[in-house]
CSV table of C-alpha atoms in Angstrom, one decimal:
chain,number,residue,atom,x,y,z
A,23,UNK,CA,127.5,113.3,72.0
A,24,UNK,CA,125.5,110.4,73.2
A,25,UNK,CA,122.5,111.7,71.3
A,26,UNK,CA,125.1,112.5,68.6
A,27,UNK,CA,125.2,115.3,66.1
A,28,UNK,CA,123.2,112.8,64.0
A,29,UNK,CA,119.6,111.9,64.6
A,30,UNK,CA,118.8,108.2,64.5
A,31,UNK,CA,117.4,107.2,61.2
A,32,UNK,CA,115.3,104.2,59.9
A,33,UNK,CA,115.3,100.7,61.3
A,34,UNK,CA,117.7,98.0,60.3
A,35,UNK,CA,117.0,96.4,56.9
A,36,UNK,CA,117.4,92.7,57.0
A,37,UNK,CA,119.8,91.1,54.6
A,38,UNK,CA,117.1,88.7,53.5
A,39,UNK,CA,115.2,91.6,52.0
A,40,UNK,CA,118.0,92.5,49.6
A,41,UNK,CA,117.0,90.1,46.8
A,42,UNK,CA,116.4,91.8,43.5
A,43,UNK,CA,116.2,95.4,44.7
A,44,UNK,CA,118.3,98.5,45.3
A,45,UNK,CA,118.9,99.3,48.9
A,46,UNK,CA,119.9,102.8,49.9
A,47,UNK,CA,122.3,103.4,52.8
A,48,UNK,CA,124.3,106.3,54.2
A,49,UNK,CA,127.5,104.5,54.8
A,50,UNK,CA,128.8,101.2,53.2
A,51,UNK,CA,131.7,99.6,54.9
A,52,UNK,CA,133.5,96.8,53.1
A,53,UNK,CA,135.6,94.4,55.2
A,54,UNK,CA,135.6,91.9,58.0
A,55,UNK,CA,138.4,93.0,60.5
A,56,UNK,CA,138.6,95.5,63.3
A,57,UNK,CA,138.7,98.4,60.9
A,58,UNK,CA,135.4,97.3,59.4
A,59,UNK,CA,133.7,96.6,62.8
A,60,UNK,CA,134.8,100.0,64.3
A,61,UNK,CA,133.7,101.9,61.2
A,62,UNK,CA,130.4,100.2,60.9
A,63,UNK,CA,129.5,100.4,64.6
A,64,UNK,CA,130.5,104.1,64.9
A,65,UNK,CA,128.7,105.2,61.8
A,66,UNK,CA,125.5,103.4,62.9
A,67,UNK,CA,125.8,104.8,66.5
A,68,UNK,CA,126.3,108.3,65.0
A,69,UNK,CA,122.8,107.9,63.6
A,70,UNK,CA,123.4,107.0,59.9
A,71,UNK,CA,122.0,103.9,58.2
A,72,UNK,CA,125.1,101.7,57.7
A,73,UNK,CA,125.8,98.4,56.0
A,74,UNK,CA,128.9,96.2,56.5
A,75,UNK,CA,129.5,94.1,53.4
A,76,UNK,CA,131.7,91.1,53.8
A,77,UNK,CA,133.0,88.5,51.2
A,78,UNK,CA,133.9,86.3,54.2
A,79,UNK,CA,131.5,84.2,56.3
A,80,UNK,CA,132.6,85.8,59.6
A,81,UNK,CA,134.6,88.6,61.2
A,82,UNK,CA,138.3,88.3,62.0
A,83,UNK,CA,138.9,91.1,64.5
A,84,UNK,CA,142.3,91.9,66.0
A,85,UNK,CA,141.5,94.0,69.0
A,86,UNK,CA,143.6,96.0,71.3
A,87,UNK,CA,146.3,94.1,73.1
A,88,UNK,CA,148.0,97.0,74.9
A,89,UNK,CA,145.5,99.5,76.2
A,90,UNK,CA,141.9,100.1,75.1
A,91,UNK,CA,141.4,103.7,73.9
A,92,UNK,CA,137.7,103.4,73.1
A,93,UNK,CA,134.7,103.0,75.3
A,94,UNK,CA,132.8,101.3,72.5
A,95,UNK,CA,135.6,98.8,72.1
A,96,UNK,CA,135.6,98.1,75.8
A,97,UNK,CA,131.8,97.5,75.6
A,98,UNK,CA,132.3,95.3,72.6
A,99,UNK,CA,135.1,93.2,74.3
A,100,UNK,CA,133.0,92.9,77.4
A,101,UNK,CA,130.0,91.7,75.4
A,102,UNK,CA,131.9,89.1,73.3
A,103,UNK,CA,134.5,87.8,75.7
A,104,UNK,CA,134.2,89.3,79.1
A,105,UNK,CA,136.7,92.0,78.2
A,106,UNK,CA,139.5,89.6,77.2
A,107,UNK,CA,141.4,89.3,74.0
A,108,UNK,CA,139.4,87.5,71.3
A,109,UNK,CA,140.5,83.9,70.8
A,110,UNK,CA,138.1,81.2,69.5
A,111,UNK,CA,136.9,82.5,66.1
A,112,UNK,CA,133.8,80.3,65.6
A,113,UNK,CA,132.5,81.3,69.1
A,114,UNK,CA,133.5,84.9,68.6
A,115,UNK,CA,131.3,85.4,65.6
A,116,UNK,CA,128.2,84.2,67.4
A,117,UNK,CA,128.9,86.7,70.1
A,118,UNK,CA,129.7,89.5,67.7
A,119,UNK,CA,126.2,88.8,66.1
A,120,UNK,CA,124.5,89.1,69.5
A,121,UNK,CA,126.3,92.5,70.1
A,122,UNK,CA,125.8,94.0,66.6
A,123,UNK,CA,122.1,92.9,66.5
A,124,UNK,CA,121.4,95.4,69.3
A,125,UNK,CA,122.8,98.4,67.3
A,126,UNK,CA,120.2,100.4,65.4
A,127,UNK,CA,120.9,101.4,61.8
A,128,UNK,CA,123.4,98.6,61.3
A,129,UNK,CA,123.0,95.8,58.7
A,130,UNK,CA,125.7,93.1,58.2
A,131,UNK,CA,125.8,91.1,55.0
A,132,UNK,CA,128.1,88.1,55.0
A,133,UNK,CA,129.5,85.8,52.2
A,134,UNK,CA,128.6,88.4,49.6
A,135,UNK,CA,130.1,88.7,46.1
A,136,UNK,CA,129.7,91.6,43.7
A,137,UNK,CA,129.9,92.1,40.0
A,138,UNK,CA,130.7,95.8,39.9
A,139,UNK,CA,131.4,98.9,42.0
A,140,UNK,CA,130.8,102.2,40.4
A,141,UNK,CA,130.3,105.9,41.0
A,142,UNK,CA,126.7,107.2,41.2
A,143,UNK,CA,126.6,111.0,41.5
A,144,UNK,CA,128.7,111.8,44.5
A,145,UNK,CA,128.2,108.3,46.0
A,146,UNK,CA,128.6,104.7,45.1
A,147,UNK,CA,126.6,101.7,43.8
A,148,UNK,CA,127.6,98.1,44.2
A,149,UNK,CA,125.9,95.4,42.1
A,150,UNK,CA,125.8,92.0,43.9
A,151,UNK,CA,125.7,88.6,42.2
A,152,UNK,CA,122.1,88.0,43.5
A,153,UNK,CA,120.9,90.8,41.2
A,154,UNK,CA,120.4,93.3,44.1
A,155,UNK,CA,122.3,96.5,44.5
A,156,UNK,CA,123.4,98.8,47.3
A,157,UNK,CA,123.5,102.5,46.8
A,158,UNK,CA,125.6,104.4,49.4
A,159,UNK,CA,126.6,108.0,50.0
A,160,UNK,CA,130.0,107.2,51.4
A,161,UNK,CA,132.2,104.1,50.9
A,162,UNK,CA,134.6,103.0,53.6
A,163,UNK,CA,137.3,100.6,52.3
A,164,UNK,CA,138.3,98.4,55.3
A,165,UNK,CA,138.9,95.4,53.0
A,166,UNK,CA,142.2,93.6,53.8
A,167,UNK,CA,142.0,91.2,50.9
A,168,UNK,CA,142.6,93.8,48.2
A,169,UNK,CA,139.5,92.7,46.3
A,170,UNK,CA,137.7,96.1,46.6
A,171,UNK,CA,140.7,98.1,45.3
A,172,UNK,CA,140.8,95.7,42.3
A,173,UNK,CA,137.1,96.2,41.7
A,174,UNK,CA,137.5,100.0,41.9
A,175,UNK,CA,140.7,99.9,39.8
A,176,UNK,CA,142.3,102.5,42.0
A,177,UNK,CA,145.5,102.9,44.0
A,178,UNK,CA,145.5,105.0,47.1
A,179,UNK,CA,147.8,105.6,50.0
A,180,UNK,CA,145.9,104.4,53.0
A,181,UNK,CA,146.3,106.5,56.2
A,182,UNK,CA,149.1,105.6,58.6
A,183,UNK,CA,149.4,106.3,62.3
A,184,UNK,CA,151.7,109.2,63.2
A,185,UNK,CA,153.9,109.4,66.2
A,186,UNK,CA,152.9,112.0,68.7
A,187,UNK,CA,155.4,114.8,68.5
A,188,UNK,CA,154.7,118.2,70.1
A,189,UNK,CA,157.1,120.0,67.7
A,190,UNK,CA,154.4,119.7,65.1
A,191,UNK,CA,150.8,121.0,65.7
A,192,UNK,CA,149.3,118.3,63.4
A,193,UNK,CA,148.3,116.3,66.5
A,194,UNK,CA,145.5,118.9,67.0
A,195,UNK,CA,143.8,117.3,64.0
A,196,UNK,CA,143.7,113.8,65.6
A,197,UNK,CA,140.6,111.7,65.4
A,198,UNK,CA,142.0,108.6,67.0
A,199,UNK,CA,144.9,107.6,69.1
A,200,UNK,CA,146.6,104.4,70.1
A,201,UNK,CA,149.5,102.1,69.2
A,202,UNK,CA,150.7,101.3,65.7
A,203,UNK,CA,151.1,97.6,65.1
A,204,UNK,CA,154.7,96.7,65.8
A,205,UNK,CA,155.5,100.1,67.4
A,206,UNK,CA,156.1,100.9,71.1
A,207,UNK,CA,155.2,104.6,70.6
A,208,UNK,CA,151.9,106.4,71.1
A,209,UNK,CA,150.4,107.4,67.8
A,210,UNK,CA,147.4,109.2,66.4
A,211,UNK,CA,145.5,109.5,63.1
A,212,UNK,CA,144.8,112.9,61.6
A,213,UNK,CA,141.5,113.5,59.9
A,214,UNK,CA,143.3,114.8,56.8
A,215,UNK,CA,145.0,111.4,56.3
A,216,UNK,CA,141.5,110.1,55.4
A,217,UNK,CA,140.6,112.8,52.9
A,218,UNK,CA,142.0,111.6,49.6
A,219,UNK,CA,142.2,114.4,47.0
A,220,UNK,CA,139.8,113.9,44.1
A,221,UNK,CA,138.2,110.8,45.7
A,222,UNK,CA,135.4,112.3,47.7
A,223,UNK,CA,133.2,110.0,49.8
A,224,UNK,CA,135.7,107.3,49.7
A,225,UNK,CA,137.7,106.5,52.8
A,226,UNK,CA,140.4,103.9,52.9
A,227,UNK,CA,141.8,102.3,56.0
A,228,UNK,CA,145.3,100.7,56.1
A,229,UNK,CA,144.8,96.8,56.0
A,230,UNK,CA,148.2,96.4,57.7
A,231,UNK,CA,147.1,98.5,60.7
A,232,UNK,CA,143.8,97.0,61.9
A,233,UNK,CA,142.3,98.8,64.9
A,234,UNK,CA,138.9,99.4,66.3
A,235,UNK,CA,139.8,103.0,67.0
A,236,UNK,CA,141.0,103.7,63.5
A,237,UNK,CA,137.8,102.2,62.2
A,238,UNK,CA,135.7,104.4,64.4
A,239,UNK,CA,137.5,107.5,63.1
A,240,UNK,CA,136.6,106.6,59.6
A,241,UNK,CA,133.0,105.7,60.6
A,242,UNK,CA,132.4,109.1,62.2
A,243,UNK,CA,134.0,110.9,59.2
A,244,UNK,CA,131.8,108.9,56.8
A,245,UNK,CA,128.7,109.4,58.9
A,246,UNK,CA,129.2,113.2,59.1
A,247,UNK,CA,129.3,113.4,55.3
A,248,UNK,CA,126.4,111.1,54.8
A,249,UNK,CA,124.1,112.7,57.3
A,250,UNK,CA,124.8,116.3,56.2
A,251,UNK,CA,124.9,115.3,52.5
A,252,UNK,CA,128.3,116.8,52.1
A,253,UNK,CA,131.5,115.7,50.5
A,254,UNK,CA,134.2,114.2,52.8
A,255,UNK,CA,136.5,117.0,51.7
A,256,UNK,CA,134.0,119.3,53.5
A,257,UNK,CA,134.5,117.5,56.8
A,258,UNK,CA,134.2,119.6,59.9
A,259,UNK,CA,137.2,118.6,62.1
A,260,UNK,CA,135.8,119.9,65.4
A,261,UNK,CA,132.4,118.2,64.9
A,262,UNK,CA,134.0,114.9,64.2
A,263,UNK,CA,136.4,115.1,67.1
A,264,UNK,CA,133.6,116.1,69.4
A,265,UNK,CA,131.4,113.2,68.2
A,266,UNK,CA,134.2,110.7,68.8
A,267,UNK,CA,135.1,112.0,72.2
A,268,UNK,CA,131.4,111.9,73.2
A,269,UNK,CA,131.4,108.2,72.2
A,270,UNK,CA,134.5,107.8,74.5
A,271,UNK,CA,137.2,107.4,71.8
A,272,UNK,CA,140.5,108.8,72.9
A,273,UNK,CA,141.8,111.3,70.3
A,274,UNK,CA,144.8,112.0,72.6
A,275,UNK,CA,146.7,108.9,73.8
A,276,UNK,CA,147.0,109.6,77.5
A,277,UNK,CA,147.9,106.2,79.0
A,278,UNK,CA,147.2,107.4,82.6
A,279,UNK,CA,143.7,108.6,82.1
A,280,UNK,CA,141.0,106.5,80.5
A,281,UNK,CA,137.4,107.2,79.6
A,282,UNK,CA,136.1,105.8,82.9
A,283,UNK,CA,137.6,108.8,84.7
A,284,UNK,CA,134.8,111.4,85.4
A,285,UNK,CA,137.0,114.2,84.1
A,286,UNK,CA,138.3,112.3,81.1
A,287,UNK,CA,136.5,114.4,78.5
A,288,UNK,CA,137.8,117.7,79.8
A,289,UNK,CA,141.4,116.3,79.8
A,290,UNK,CA,140.9,115.0,76.3
A,291,UNK,CA,139.8,118.5,75.1
A,292,UNK,CA,142.5,120.3,76.9
A,293,UNK,CA,145.1,117.9,75.6
A,294,UNK,CA,143.8,118.3,72.1
A,295,UNK,CA,144.1,122.1,72.4
A,296,UNK,CA,147.8,121.8,73.4
A,297,UNK,CA,147.4,123.9,76.5
A,298,UNK,CA,148.4,121.0,78.7
A,299,UNK,CA,150.8,118.6,77.0
A,300,UNK,CA,151.6,115.1,78.0
A,301,UNK,CA,155.0,113.9,79.1
A,302,UNK,CA,156.3,111.4,76.5
A,303,UNK,CA,158.2,108.6,78.3
A,304,UNK,CA,159.2,105.2,76.9
A,305,UNK,CA,156.5,105.1,74.3
A,306,UNK,CA,153.8,106.4,76.6
A,307,UNK,CA,152.0,109.8,76.9
A,308,UNK,CA,151.5,110.7,80.5
A,309,UNK,CA,149.0,113.5,81.3
A,310,UNK,CA,149.8,113.5,85.0
A,311,UNK,CA,146.3,114.7,86.1
A,312,UNK,CA,147.4,115.3,89.7
A,313,UNK,CA,150.5,117.3,88.8
A,314,UNK,CA,150.4,121.0,89.6
A,315,UNK,CA,150.0,123.5,86.8
A,316,UNK,CA,153.0,125.8,86.2
A,317,UNK,CA,152.4,129.3,84.9
A,318,UNK,CA,155.2,128.9,82.3
A,319,UNK,CA,153.6,125.8,80.6
A,320,UNK,CA,150.3,127.5,79.9
A,321,UNK,CA,151.2,131.1,79.2
A,322,UNK,CA,151.9,130.9,75.4
A,323,UNK,CA,149.2,128.3,74.6
A,324,UNK,CA,146.6,130.4,76.3
A,325,UNK,CA,147.8,133.6,74.6
A,326,UNK,CA,147.4,131.8,71.3
A,327,UNK,CA,143.8,130.9,72.3
A,328,UNK,CA,142.6,134.1,74.0
A,329,UNK,CA,143.5,137.7,73.2
A,330,UNK,CA,143.0,138.8,76.8
A,331,UNK,CA,145.4,136.2,78.1
A,332,UNK,CA,148.3,138.5,77.1
A,333,UNK,CA,147.2,141.2,79.5
A,334,UNK,CA,146.4,138.7,82.3
A,335,UNK,CA,149.8,137.1,82.3
A,336,UNK,CA,151.5,140.5,82.1
A,337,UNK,CA,149.9,141.3,85.5
A,338,UNK,CA,150.3,137.8,87.0
A,339,UNK,CA,153.9,136.6,87.3
A,340,UNK,CA,153.6,133.7,89.8
A,341,UNK,CA,155.3,130.4,89.2
A,342,UNK,CA,152.2,128.1,89.8
A,343,UNK,CA,148.5,128.5,89.2
A,344,UNK,CA,146.2,128.4,92.3
A,345,UNK,CA,142.5,127.6,92.2
A,346,UNK,CA,141.8,131.3,92.8
A,347,UNK,CA,144.1,132.6,90.0
A,348,UNK,CA,142.6,130.0,87.6
A,349,UNK,CA,139.1,131.2,88.3
A,350,UNK,CA,140.3,134.8,87.8
A,351,UNK,CA,142.0,133.8,84.5
A,352,UNK,CA,138.9,132.0,83.3
A,353,UNK,CA,136.7,134.9,84.1
A,354,UNK,CA,139.1,137.5,82.6
A,355,UNK,CA,139.5,135.7,79.3
A,356,UNK,CA,135.9,134.6,79.1
A,357,UNK,CA,134.2,137.8,80.2
A,358,UNK,CA,132.5,136.2,83.2
A,359,UNK,CA,131.5,137.5,86.6
A,360,UNK,CA,134.2,136.4,89.2
A,361,UNK,CA,131.8,136.4,92.1
A,362,UNK,CA,129.1,134.4,90.3
A,363,UNK,CA,131.6,132.0,88.7
A,364,UNK,CA,133.4,131.3,92.0
A,365,UNK,CA,130.1,130.6,93.8
A,366,UNK,CA,129.1,128.2,91.1
A,367,UNK,CA,132.4,126.4,91.1
A,368,UNK,CA,132.3,126.0,94.9
A,369,UNK,CA,128.8,124.5,94.5
A,370,UNK,CA,129.8,122.1,91.7
A,371,UNK,CA,133.3,121.1,93.1
A,372,UNK,CA,132.3,117.7,94.4
A,373,UNK,CA,129.0,117.2,92.7
A,374,UNK,CA,129.2,118.1,89.0
A,375,UNK,CA,133.0,118.2,88.8
A,376,UNK,CA,133.4,115.1,91.1
A,377,UNK,CA,136.7,116.3,92.6
A,378,UNK,CA,137.9,114.4,95.6
A,379,UNK,CA,139.9,117.4,96.9
A,380,UNK,CA,138.5,120.2,99.0
A,381,UNK,CA,137.9,123.7,97.5
A,382,UNK,CA,140.6,126.1,98.6
A,383,UNK,CA,141.3,129.0,96.3
A,384,UNK,CA,144.8,129.5,97.8
A,385,UNK,CA,145.8,125.9,97.0
A,386,UNK,CA,147.9,125.2,93.8
A,387,UNK,CA,145.6,123.7,91.2
A,388,UNK,CA,146.3,120.4,89.5
A,389,UNK,CA,146.0,119.5,85.8
A,390,UNK,CA,142.7,117.6,86.4
A,391,UNK,CA,141.1,120.6,88.1
A,392,UNK,CA,142.5,123.1,85.7
A,393,UNK,CA,141.2,121.1,82.7
A,394,UNK,CA,137.7,120.8,84.1
A,395,UNK,CA,137.4,124.5,85.0
A,396,UNK,CA,138.5,125.7,81.6
A,397,UNK,CA,136.5,123.0,79.8
A,398,UNK,CA,133.3,124.0,81.7
A,399,UNK,CA,133.6,127.7,81.5
A,400,UNK,CA,135.8,128.8,78.7
A,401,UNK,CA,136.4,125.8,76.5
A,402,UNK,CA,139.6,126.4,74.4
A,403,UNK,CA,138.6,123.6,72.1
A,404,UNK,CA,136.2,126.0,70.3
A,405,UNK,CA,138.8,127.5,68.0
A,406,UNK,CA,139.3,126.9,64.3
A,407,UNK,CA,142.5,125.2,63.3
A,408,UNK,CA,143.8,124.6,59.8
A,409,UNK,CA,145.0,121.2,58.3
A,410,UNK,CA,148.3,121.6,60.1
A,411,UNK,CA,146.7,122.2,63.5
A,412,UNK,CA,147.6,125.9,63.6
A,413,UNK,CA,145.0,128.2,65.1
A,414,UNK,CA,143.4,130.4,62.5
A,415,UNK,CA,140.6,132.0,64.6
């Protein structure tokens, strides 16, 4: 959500005002790589006061080299290097500063050193060597030096990317997608990889798997807890997924549909529901937006989502879905007026939905059109799933 489920908070606190005082923040990110940048930018854009604390004098981002799965990362790359891979580090940090200076709620403190990290209630306090302190509700460990874990005196298993595999419903808990370093396969990060038992309000990122998208996933999770004053163990999966998608982060790794596509959001939500699955080919996930929708591929997934779908499919035995039968299915499972819904869809076909095709209810529908109609009128994303991705209703 562009306005976010978070409301924008106070203005940026300048690092020069930190001397000899305690500064309160919602999210504290420690690190200087892509994980840290992604987490800090996303948390701030989600409307929570955020500080990135660095022991280094500058950032050392390793950004996407295969395909960009984040609209924010694309904007970031465009701003700092005309959309190209980062190269000259000294130049890059000047450009990063220009980009991050425009982000509300974000403060960056460089070349910092601390004397102690400690728990404070449900949050954290870090004492800096200049006698000032930072008090945060949520701590994001994006430090690749290992200094933070030494200070905390803890050992945790950082989240790792998982390969997309439709034999397991865990992909429905994804909050980021992309490529694991050194892997040729499409991967995703589950929300529940971040939630460390008995370590609430502490999120650790894997220092060996630096990615802007993984950082964003941690940033949105941290911001949710900070804004609503909840523990990270009480994270709401659907709210966090919705926030990230609204900020144009792919949670499903479709290589043939990016966030510049006008129907991208609908295809992300439908893919996340599992109603329309990607074809996994040579390490890529192909959604095939122009491919026709077969009745067989959607029957069981829709039965899982909608009770009335069982009856509808018993009465409709065709091999392929048409535009007309899709409207009928949407109305039947969602309790909507067929005449009113059809008239509205015809009106919106090329305007709101931005389809290039002509409306013809007898024509076989494609996956793009099917996704948009279901997302707009009977969104199957709005179901509860457990930690394994299974629908619990």
